[in-house]
PDB file of C-alpha atoms in Angstrom:
ATOM      1  CA  MET I 906      28.310  31.133-124.060  1.00 45.00           C
ATOM      2  CA  GLU I 907      29.951  27.736-124.448  1.00 47.00           C
ATOM      3  CA  ALA I 908      28.129  26.234-121.451  1.00 45.00           C
ATOM      4  CA  GLU I 909      24.707  27.399-122.592  1.00 47.00           C
ATOM      5  CA  GLU I 910      25.253  26.126-126.121  1.00 46.00           C
ATOM      6  CA  TYR I 911      26.436  22.748-124.832  1.00 43.00           C
ATOM      7  CA  VAL I 912      23.434  22.224-122.578  1.00 45.00           C
ATOM      8  CA  LEU I 913      20.816  23.466-125.046  1.00 43.00           C
ATOM      9  CA  GLU I 914      22.140  21.885-128.222  1.00 46.00           C
ATOM     10  CA  SER I 915      23.588  18.608-126.973  1.00 44.00           C
ATOM     11  CA  ARG I 916      20.646  17.755-124.674  1.00 48.00           C
ATOM     12  CA  PRO I 917      22.696  15.249-122.613  1.00 46.00           C
ATOM     13  CA  SER I 918      20.753  12.202-121.484  1.00 51.00           C
ATOM     14  CA  SER I 919      23.299   9.681-120.201  1.00 53.00           C
ATOM     15  CA  GLY I 920      25.054   9.940-116.853  1.00 54.00           C
ATOM     16  CA  GLY I 921      28.430  10.722-118.406  1.00 62.00           C
ATOM     17  CA  GLU I 922      27.003  13.466-120.590  1.00 65.00           C
ATOM     18  CA  LEU I 923      25.154  14.982-117.657  1.00 57.00           C
ATOM     19  CA  ASP I 924      28.359  15.038-115.610  1.00 62.00           C
ATOM     20  CA  LYS I 925      30.152  16.714-118.496  1.00 66.00           C
ATOM     21  CA  ALA I 926      27.379  19.275-118.860  1.00 65.00           C
ATOM     22  CA  LYS I 927      27.530  20.028-115.155  1.00 60.00           C
ATOM     23  CA  ALA I 928      31.306  20.453-115.304  1.00 64.00           C
ATOM     24  CA  VAL I 929      30.991  22.855-118.235  1.00 66.00           C
ATOM     25  CA  MET I 930      28.300  24.867-116.459  1.00 62.00           C
ATOM     26  CA  LEU I 931      30.374  25.110-113.283  1.00 62.00           C
ATOM     27  CA  ASP I 932      33.358  26.289-115.284  1.00 61.00           C
ATOM     28  CA  PHE I 933      31.128  28.891-116.854  1.00 57.00           C
ATOM     29  CA  ILE I 934      29.441  30.261-113.713  1.00 58.00           C
ATOM     30  CA  GLY I 935      32.326  29.614-111.310  1.00 56.00           C
ATOM     31  CA  SER I 936      32.181  27.358-108.263  1.00 62.00           C
ATOM     32  CA  ASP I 937      33.233  29.717-105.454  1.00 68.00           C
ATOM     33  CA  GLY I 938      30.905  32.626-106.124  1.00 71.00           C
ATOM     34  CA  ARG I 939      28.473  34.487-103.881  1.00 75.00           C
ATOM     35  CA  TYR I 940      25.743  31.881-104.238  1.00 75.00           C
ATOM     36  CA  GLN I 941      28.047  29.057-103.229  1.00 73.00           C
ATOM     37  CA  PHE I 942      29.314  31.105-100.292  1.00 77.00           C
ATOM     38  CA  LEU I 943      25.732  31.770 -99.139  1.00 78.00           C
ATOM     39  CA  VAL I 944      24.877  28.053 -99.324  1.00 77.00           C
ATOM     40  CA  TYR I 945      28.077  27.283 -97.435  1.00 77.00           C
ATOM     41  CA  ILE I 946      27.138  29.696 -94.623  1.00 80.00           C
ATOM     42  CA  CYS I 947      23.653  28.139 -94.426  1.00 77.00           C
ATOM     43  CA  SER I 948      25.271  24.707 -94.164  1.00 77.00           C
ATOM     44  CA  ILE I 949      27.479  25.877 -91.295  1.00 78.00           C
ATOM     45  CA  VAL I 950      24.570  27.460 -89.417  1.00 78.00           C
ATOM     46  CA  SER I 951      22.363  24.388 -89.805  1.00 77.00           C
ATOM     47  CA  LEU I 952      25.196  22.121 -88.623  1.00 76.00           C
ATOM     48  CA  PHE I 953      25.738  24.387 -85.624  1.00 76.00           C
ATOM     49  CA  VAL I 954      22.107  24.252 -84.427  1.00 76.00           C
ATOM     50  CA  CYS I 955      21.510  20.557 -85.184  1.00 76.00           C
ATOM     51  CA  PRO I 956      22.336  19.399 -81.612  1.00 72.00           C
ATOM     52  CA  PHE I 957      19.727  21.759 -80.148  1.00 72.00           C
ATOM     53  CA  PRO I 958      16.445  19.908 -80.833  1.00 70.00           C
ATOM     54  CA  VAL I 959      18.010  16.438 -80.527  1.00 69.00           C
ATOM     55  CA  THR I 960      19.516  17.148 -77.109  1.00 73.00           C
ATOM     56  CA  LEU I 961      16.492  19.135 -75.954  1.00 77.00           C
ATOM     57  CA  ILE I 962      14.416  16.020 -75.186  1.00 79.00           C
ATOM     58  CA  SER I 963      16.885  15.078 -72.442  1.00 76.00           C
ATOM     59  CA  PHE I 964      16.105  18.335 -70.641  1.00 77.00           C
ATOM     60  CA  VAL I 965      12.357  18.793 -71.147  1.00 80.00           C
ATOM     61  CA  ALA I 966      11.273  15.180 -70.534  1.00 83.00           C
ATOM     62  CA  PRO I 967      13.912  13.433 -68.389  1.00 83.00           C
ATOM     63  CA  ASP I 968      13.370  10.510 -66.047  1.00 85.00           C
ATOM     64  CA  PRO I 969      13.084  11.583 -62.401  1.00 87.00           C
ATOM     65  CA  ASN I 970      15.618  10.961 -59.683  1.00 87.00           C
ATOM     66  CA  ALA I 971      14.230   8.115 -57.566  1.00 88.00           C
ATOM     67  CA  GLU I 972      15.477   7.267 -54.086  1.00 87.00           C
ATOM     68  CA  CYS I 973      14.407   4.745 -51.453  1.00 88.00           C
ATOM     69  CA  LEU I 974      15.144   4.678 -47.752  1.00 87.00           C
ATOM     70  CA  HIS I 975      17.268   1.601 -47.010  1.00 83.00           C
ATOM     71  CA  ALA I 976      15.903  -0.196 -43.949  1.00 79.00           C
ATOM     72  CA  ASP I 977      19.268  -1.537 -42.789  1.00 78.00           C
ATOM     73  CA  THR I 978      21.440   1.554 -43.176  1.00 81.00           C
ATOM     74  CA  GLY I 979      18.781   4.218 -42.771  1.00 81.00           C
ATOM     75  CA  LYS I 980      20.215   6.059 -45.780  1.00 86.00           C
ATOM     76  CA  TRP I 981      18.571   7.215 -48.971  1.00 88.00           C
ATOM     77  CA  GLU I 982      19.838   5.268 -51.968  1.00 87.00           C
ATOM     78  CA  SER I 983      19.024   5.269 -55.650  1.00 88.00           C
ATOM     79  CA  CYS I 984      16.313   2.866 -56.732  1.00 86.00           C
ATOM     80  CA  SER I 985      13.928   2.333 -59.611  1.00 87.00           C
ATOM     81  CA  GLU I 986      11.109   4.772 -60.207  1.00 87.00           C
ATOM     82  CA  SER I 987       8.494   2.061 -59.619  1.00 89.00           C
ATOM     83  CA  ASP I 988      10.032   1.116 -56.244  1.00 89.00           C
ATOM     84  CA  ALA I 989      10.152   4.745 -55.134  1.00 87.00           C
ATOM     85  CA  CYS I 990       6.541   5.284 -56.184  1.00 90.00           C
ATOM     86  CA  SER I 991       5.360   2.246 -54.258  1.00 89.00           C
ATOM     87  CA  LYS I 992       7.006   3.612 -51.112  1.00 87.00           C
ATOM     88  CA  LEU I 993       5.752   7.192 -51.344  1.00 86.00           C
ATOM     89  CA  ALA I 994       2.777   6.448 -49.092  1.00 85.00           C
ATOM     90  CA  THR I 995       5.069   5.266 -46.280  1.00 86.00           C
ATOM     91  CA  ASN I 996       7.545   8.127 -46.769  1.00 85.00           C
ATOM     92  CA  THR I 997      10.317   5.642 -47.569  1.00 87.00           C
ATOM     93  CA  GLY I 998      10.521   6.640 -51.206  1.00 88.00           C
ATOM     94  CA  ARG I 999      10.893   9.971 -52.929  1.00 89.00           C
ATOM     95  CA  ILE I1000      10.860  11.381 -56.452  1.00 89.00           C
ATOM     96  CA  ASP I1001      12.814  14.509 -57.295  1.00 87.00           C
ATOM     97  CA  PHE I1002      14.124  16.448 -60.282  1.00 85.00           C
ATOM     98  CA  THR I1003      17.404  18.242 -60.770  1.00 80.00           C
ATOM     99  CA  PHE I1004      15.703  21.046 -62.715  1.00 76.00           C
ATOM    100  CA  ASP I1005      12.239  22.135 -63.807  1.00 80.00           C
ATOM    101  CA  CYS I1006      10.990  20.189 -66.803  1.00 83.00           C
ATOM    102  CA  TRP I1007       7.808  19.022 -68.507  1.00 87.00           C
ATOM    103  CA  THR I1008       7.978  15.701 -66.673  1.00 87.00           C
ATOM    104  CA  LYS I1009       7.697  17.597 -63.394  1.00 86.00           C
ATOM    105  CA  LYS I1010       5.242  20.204 -64.671  1.00 87.00           C
ATOM    106  CA  TYR I1011       2.725  17.625 -65.927  1.00 90.00           C
ATOM    107  CA  ASN I1012       3.481  15.102 -63.152  1.00 90.00           C
ATOM    108  CA  MET I1013       4.442  12.371 -65.632  1.00 88.00           C
ATOM    109  CA  ILE I1014       5.705   9.968 -62.972  1.00 89.00           C
ATOM    110  CA  CYS I1015       4.604   6.751 -61.261  1.00 88.00           C
ATOM    111  CA  ASP I1016       1.297   5.709 -62.869  1.00 89.00           C
ATOM    112  CA  LYS I1017       1.977   8.056 -65.798  1.00 90.00           C
ATOM    113  CA  ALA I1018       5.534   6.821 -66.383  1.00 89.00           C
ATOM    114  CA  SER I1019       4.469   4.499 -69.213  1.00 89.00           C
ATOM    115  CA  HIS I1020       2.704   7.429 -70.904  1.00 90.00           C
ATOM    116  CA  ARG I1021       5.915   9.449 -70.621  1.00 90.00           C
ATOM    117  CA  ARG I1022       8.031   6.660 -72.121  1.00 90.00           C
ATOM    118  CA  PHE I1023       5.547   6.199 -74.960  1.00 91.00           C
ATOM    119  CA  ALA I1024       5.691   9.927 -75.723  1.00 90.00           C
ATOM    120  CA  ASN I1025       9.492   9.807 -75.781  1.00 87.00           C
ATOM    121  CA  SER I1026       9.317   6.864 -78.199  1.00 89.00           C
ATOM    122  CA  MET I1027       6.995   8.898 -80.406  1.00 90.00           C
ATOM    123  CA  PHE I1028       9.571  11.682 -80.376  1.00 89.00           C
ATOM    124  CA  ILE I1029      12.127   9.319 -81.935  1.00 87.00           C
ATOM    125  CA  LEU I1030       9.584   7.989 -84.435  1.00 90.00           C
ATOM    126  CA  MET I1031       8.384  11.439 -85.542  1.00 88.00           C
ATOM    127  CA  SER I1032      11.891  12.851 -85.842  1.00 86.00           C
ATOM    128  CA  THR I1033      12.920   9.826 -87.946  1.00 86.00           C
ATOM    129  CA  LEU I1034       9.910   9.855 -90.283  1.00 88.00           C
ATOM    130  CA  TRP I1035       9.911  13.618 -90.819  1.00 88.00           C
ATOM    131  CA  THR I1036      13.619  13.449 -91.626  1.00 85.00           C
ATOM    132  CA  LEU I1037      13.373  10.516 -94.027  1.00 86.00           C
ATOM    133  CA  PHE I1038      10.382  11.381 -96.209  1.00 88.00           C
ATOM    134  CA  PRO I1039      11.270  15.018 -97.066  1.00 88.00           C
ATOM    135  CA  LEU I1040      14.720  13.910 -98.210  1.00 86.00           C
ATOM    136  CA  LEU I1041      13.183  11.178-100.379  1.00 86.00           C
ATOM    137  CA  LEU I1042      10.803  13.725-101.909  1.00 88.00           C
ATOM    138  CA  ALA I1043      13.591  16.243-102.526  1.00 86.00           C
ATOM    139  CA  ASP I1044      14.763  14.345-105.626  1.00 82.00           C
ATOM    140  CA  ILE I1045      11.195  14.042-106.909  1.00 88.00           C
ATOM    141  CA  VAL I1046       9.613  17.460-106.396  1.00 88.00           C
ATOM    142  CA  GLY I1047      12.820  19.494-106.157  1.00 83.00           C
ATOM    143  CA  ARG I1048      14.728  21.279-103.420  1.00 83.00           C
ATOM    144  CA  LYS I1049      12.671  24.474-103.112  1.00 84.00           C
ATOM    145  CA  PRO I1050       9.294  22.867-102.180  1.00 88.00           C
ATOM    146  CA  ILE I1051      11.027  20.789 -99.498  1.00 88.00           C
ATOM    147  CA  PHE I1052      12.772  23.864 -98.112  1.00 85.00           C
ATOM    148  CA  LEU I1053       9.351  25.526 -97.781  1.00 88.00           C
ATOM    149  CA  LEU I1054       7.745  22.400 -96.316  1.00 88.00           C
ATOM    150  CA  VAL I1055      10.467  22.025 -93.696  1.00 87.00           C
ATOM    151  CA  SER I1056      10.214  25.689 -92.735  1.00 85.00           C
ATOM    152  CA  VAL I1057       6.461  25.335 -92.209  1.00 88.00           C
ATOM    153  CA  TYR I1058       6.472  22.229 -90.036  1.00 84.00           C
ATOM    154  CA  ALA I1059       9.521  23.379 -88.079  1.00 83.00           C
ATOM    155  CA  SER I1060       7.861  26.689 -87.171  1.00 84.00           C
ATOM    156  CA  GLY I1061       4.489  25.081 -86.553  1.00 85.00           C
ATOM    157  CA  GLY I1062       5.961  22.371 -84.361  1.00 83.00           C
ATOM    158  CA  VAL I1063       7.915  24.806 -82.203  1.00 81.00           C
ATOM    159  CA  LEU I1064       4.921  27.120 -81.725  1.00 85.00           C
ATOM    160  CA  GLY I1065       2.767  24.107 -80.914  1.00 84.00           C
ATOM    161  CA  THR I1066       5.107  22.940 -78.168  1.00 83.00           C
ATOM    162  CA  TYR I1067       4.930  26.397 -76.623  1.00 82.00           C
ATOM    163  CA  PHE I1068       1.155  26.888 -76.612  1.00 87.00           C
ATOM    164  CA  ILE I1069      -0.297  23.349 -76.315  1.00 87.00           C
ATOM    165  CA  GLU I1070      -0.740  22.247 -72.710  1.00 88.00           C
ATOM    166  CA  ASP I1071      -0.522  18.493 -73.211  1.00 90.00           C
ATOM    167  CA  PHE I1072       2.625  16.511 -72.506  1.00 90.00           C
ATOM    168  CA  PHE I1073       2.117  13.911 -75.242  1.00 91.00           C
ATOM    169  CA  TRP I1074       1.454  16.399 -78.063  1.00 91.00           C
ATOM    170  CA  LYS I1075       4.255  18.644 -76.900  1.00 89.00           C
ATOM    171  CA  ILE I1076       6.710  15.761 -77.320  1.00 90.00           C
ATOM    172  CA  VAL I1077       5.236  14.692 -80.679  1.00 90.00           C
ATOM    173  CA  LEU I1078       5.419  18.222 -82.104  1.00 89.00           C
ATOM    174  CA  LEU I1079       8.907  18.603 -80.707  1.00 86.00           C
ATOM    175  CA  GLY I1080       9.910  15.441 -82.582  1.00 87.00           C
ATOM    176  CA  ILE I1081       8.459  16.793 -85.837  1.00 87.00           C
ATOM    177  CA  SER I1082      10.188  20.152 -85.492  1.00 84.00           C
ATOM    178  CA  SER I1083      13.480  18.510 -84.489  1.00 84.00           C
ATOM    179  CA  ALA I1084      13.546  16.726 -87.860  1.00 84.00           C
ATOM    180  CA  ALA I1085      13.834  20.041 -89.673  1.00 84.00           C
ATOM    181  CA  CYS I1086      17.471  20.641 -88.808  1.00 81.00           C
ATOM    182  CA  PRO I1087      18.995  17.442 -90.287  1.00 83.00           C
ATOM    183  CA  VAL I1088      16.782  17.861 -93.370  1.00 87.00           C
ATOM    184  CA  LEU I1089      17.944  21.431 -93.911  1.00 84.00           C
ATOM    185  CA  THR I1090      21.558  20.458 -93.311  1.00 82.00           C
ATOM    186  CA  SER I1091      21.306  17.626 -95.844  1.00 83.00           C
ATOM    187  CA  LEU I1092      19.604  19.872 -98.411  1.00 84.00           C
ATOM    188  CA  PHE I1093      22.212  22.606 -98.045  1.00 81.00           C
ATOM    189  CA  ILE I1094      25.067  20.123 -98.350  1.00 79.00           C
ATOM    190  CA  MET I1095      23.437  18.503-101.398  1.00 80.00           C
ATOM    191  CA  THR I1096      22.981  21.928-102.948  1.00 78.00           C
ATOM    192  CA  MET I1097      26.593  22.739-102.144  1.00 76.00           C
ATOM    193  CA  SER I1098      27.809  19.576-103.863  1.00 74.00           C
ATOM    194  CA  GLU I1099      25.613  20.215-106.895  1.00 74.00           C
ATOM    195  CA  CYS I1100      26.717  23.799-107.448  1.00 74.00           C
ATOM    196  CA  SER I1101      30.422  23.367-106.661  1.00 73.00           C
ATOM    197  CA  LYS I1102      33.279  21.421-108.122  1.00 69.00           C
ATOM    198  CA  GLU I1103      34.899  18.730-106.006  1.00 68.00           C
ATOM    199  CA  ASN I1104      38.164  20.662-105.857  1.00 71.00           C
ATOM    200  CA  SER I1105      36.344  23.806-104.690  1.00 73.00           C
ATOM    201  CA  LYS I1106      37.676  25.116-101.389  1.00 75.00           C
ATOM    202  CA  LEU I1107      34.191  25.819-100.059  1.00 75.00           C
ATOM    203  CA  TYR I1108      33.073  22.295-100.930  1.00 72.00           C
ATOM    204  CA  GLN I1109      36.063  20.842 -99.101  1.00 73.00           C
ATOM    205  CA  TYR I1110      35.444  23.062 -96.074  1.00 77.00           C
ATOM    206  CA  VAL I1111      31.948  21.605 -95.646  1.00 74.00           C
ATOM    207  CA  VAL I1112      33.502  18.339 -94.475  1.00 72.00           C
ATOM    208  CA  VAL I1113      35.624  20.215 -91.949  1.00 75.00           C
ATOM    209  CA  ALA I1114      32.568  22.130 -90.766  1.00 75.00           C
ATOM    210  CA  MET I1115      30.713  18.873 -90.094  1.00 71.00           C
ATOM    211  CA  PHE I1116      33.349  17.897 -87.526  1.00 75.00           C
ATOM    212  CA  ILE I1117      33.536  21.348 -85.941  1.00 77.00           C
ATOM    213  CA  GLY I1118      30.012  22.751 -86.099  1.00 74.00           C
ATOM    214  CA  PHE I1119      28.215  19.948 -84.258  1.00 71.00           C
ATOM    215  CA  PRO I1120      30.385  19.867 -81.089  1.00 75.00           C
ATOM    216  CA  ILE I1121      30.434  23.664 -80.918  1.00 79.00           C
ATOM    217  CA  GLY I1122      26.659  23.648 -81.246  1.00 75.00           C
ATOM    218  CA  THR I1123      26.411  21.096 -78.443  1.00 73.00           C
ATOM    219  CA  ALA I1124      28.473  23.336 -76.175  1.00 77.00           C
ATOM    220  CA  ALA I1125      26.321  26.334 -77.096  1.00 77.00           C
ATOM    221  CA  PHE I1126      23.161  24.377 -76.312  1.00 73.00           C
ATOM    222  CA  CYS I1127      24.498  23.418 -72.892  1.00 72.00           C
ATOM    223  CA  LEU I1128      25.201  27.089 -72.196  1.00 75.00           C
ATOM    224  CA  ILE I1129      21.691  28.098 -73.292  1.00 74.00           C
ATOM    225  CA  THR I1130      20.242  25.342 -71.100  1.00 71.00           C
ATOM    226  CA  TYR I1131      22.244  26.572 -68.127  1.00 69.00           C
ATOM    227  CA  LEU I1132      20.958  30.123 -68.629  1.00 73.00           C
ATOM    228  CA  THR I1133      17.336  29.085 -69.292  1.00 69.00           C
ATOM    229  CA  ILE I1134      15.061  27.996 -66.471  1.00 60.00           C
ATOM    230  CA  ASP I1135      11.687  27.296 -68.052  1.00 64.00           C
ATOM    231  CA  SER I1136      11.360  24.276 -70.383  1.00 66.00           C
ATOM    232  CA  ASP I1137       8.798  26.053 -72.586  1.00 66.00           C
ATOM    233  CA  HIS I1138      11.163  28.945 -73.197  1.00 65.00           C
ATOM    234  CA  LEU I1139      14.040  26.528 -73.757  1.00 66.00           C
ATOM    235  CA  ALA I1140      12.039  24.663 -76.417  1.00 64.00           C
ATOM    236  CA  LEU I1141      11.067  27.921 -78.119  1.00 62.00           C
ATOM    237  CA  ILE I1142      14.644  29.246 -78.136  1.00 63.00           C
ATOM    238  CA  THR I1143      16.219  26.089 -79.480  1.00 58.00           C
TER     239      THR I1143
END
């Protein structure tokens, strides 16, 4: 019971004493046990799925393919969306999409293009804010409340994108839910570092997993996208 006696009797207050207490506790409970292994697996899984929501916006709300008929050559050539829209009435411009998406479903082109771009900007803003603030609160209120908070707004955001029939709110909720993955990854890695010694094999493998998990997850997302046709289902799956 050396660790328990040290922590209870010494009541460390300075940084050095706290580090010593932590080292004693880790020696006592072990740093490669079942709990550490479970946290490690959660870290790997969260790293693997992190590319999903971030990359998803490129598939559900892309810019359209715009082409204009060149008067001199008589061939269709790429042009700006605004130019193609201005020529739609004369059949010398056309707007097309490579795949079905929310941009096409809600006709967010031409006069609604600015609304689409604003929604995409809100996606970046929401994903940034809902990643930043939970991590700042994690050191104040503790890890567990933030884990629960992230689980709630991730699930709520995903369900909202599936059932709400409004382009703007779909993108906003998608941005909020997409913030959950980096928050969870950061929390798991912080937990891993706090409950493991620096020379722990599992702790060292987390760094390796960061370089392997993300690209593998990106490849998996591309495969899911290839196999999924509907954007709503794609958002719900990812």
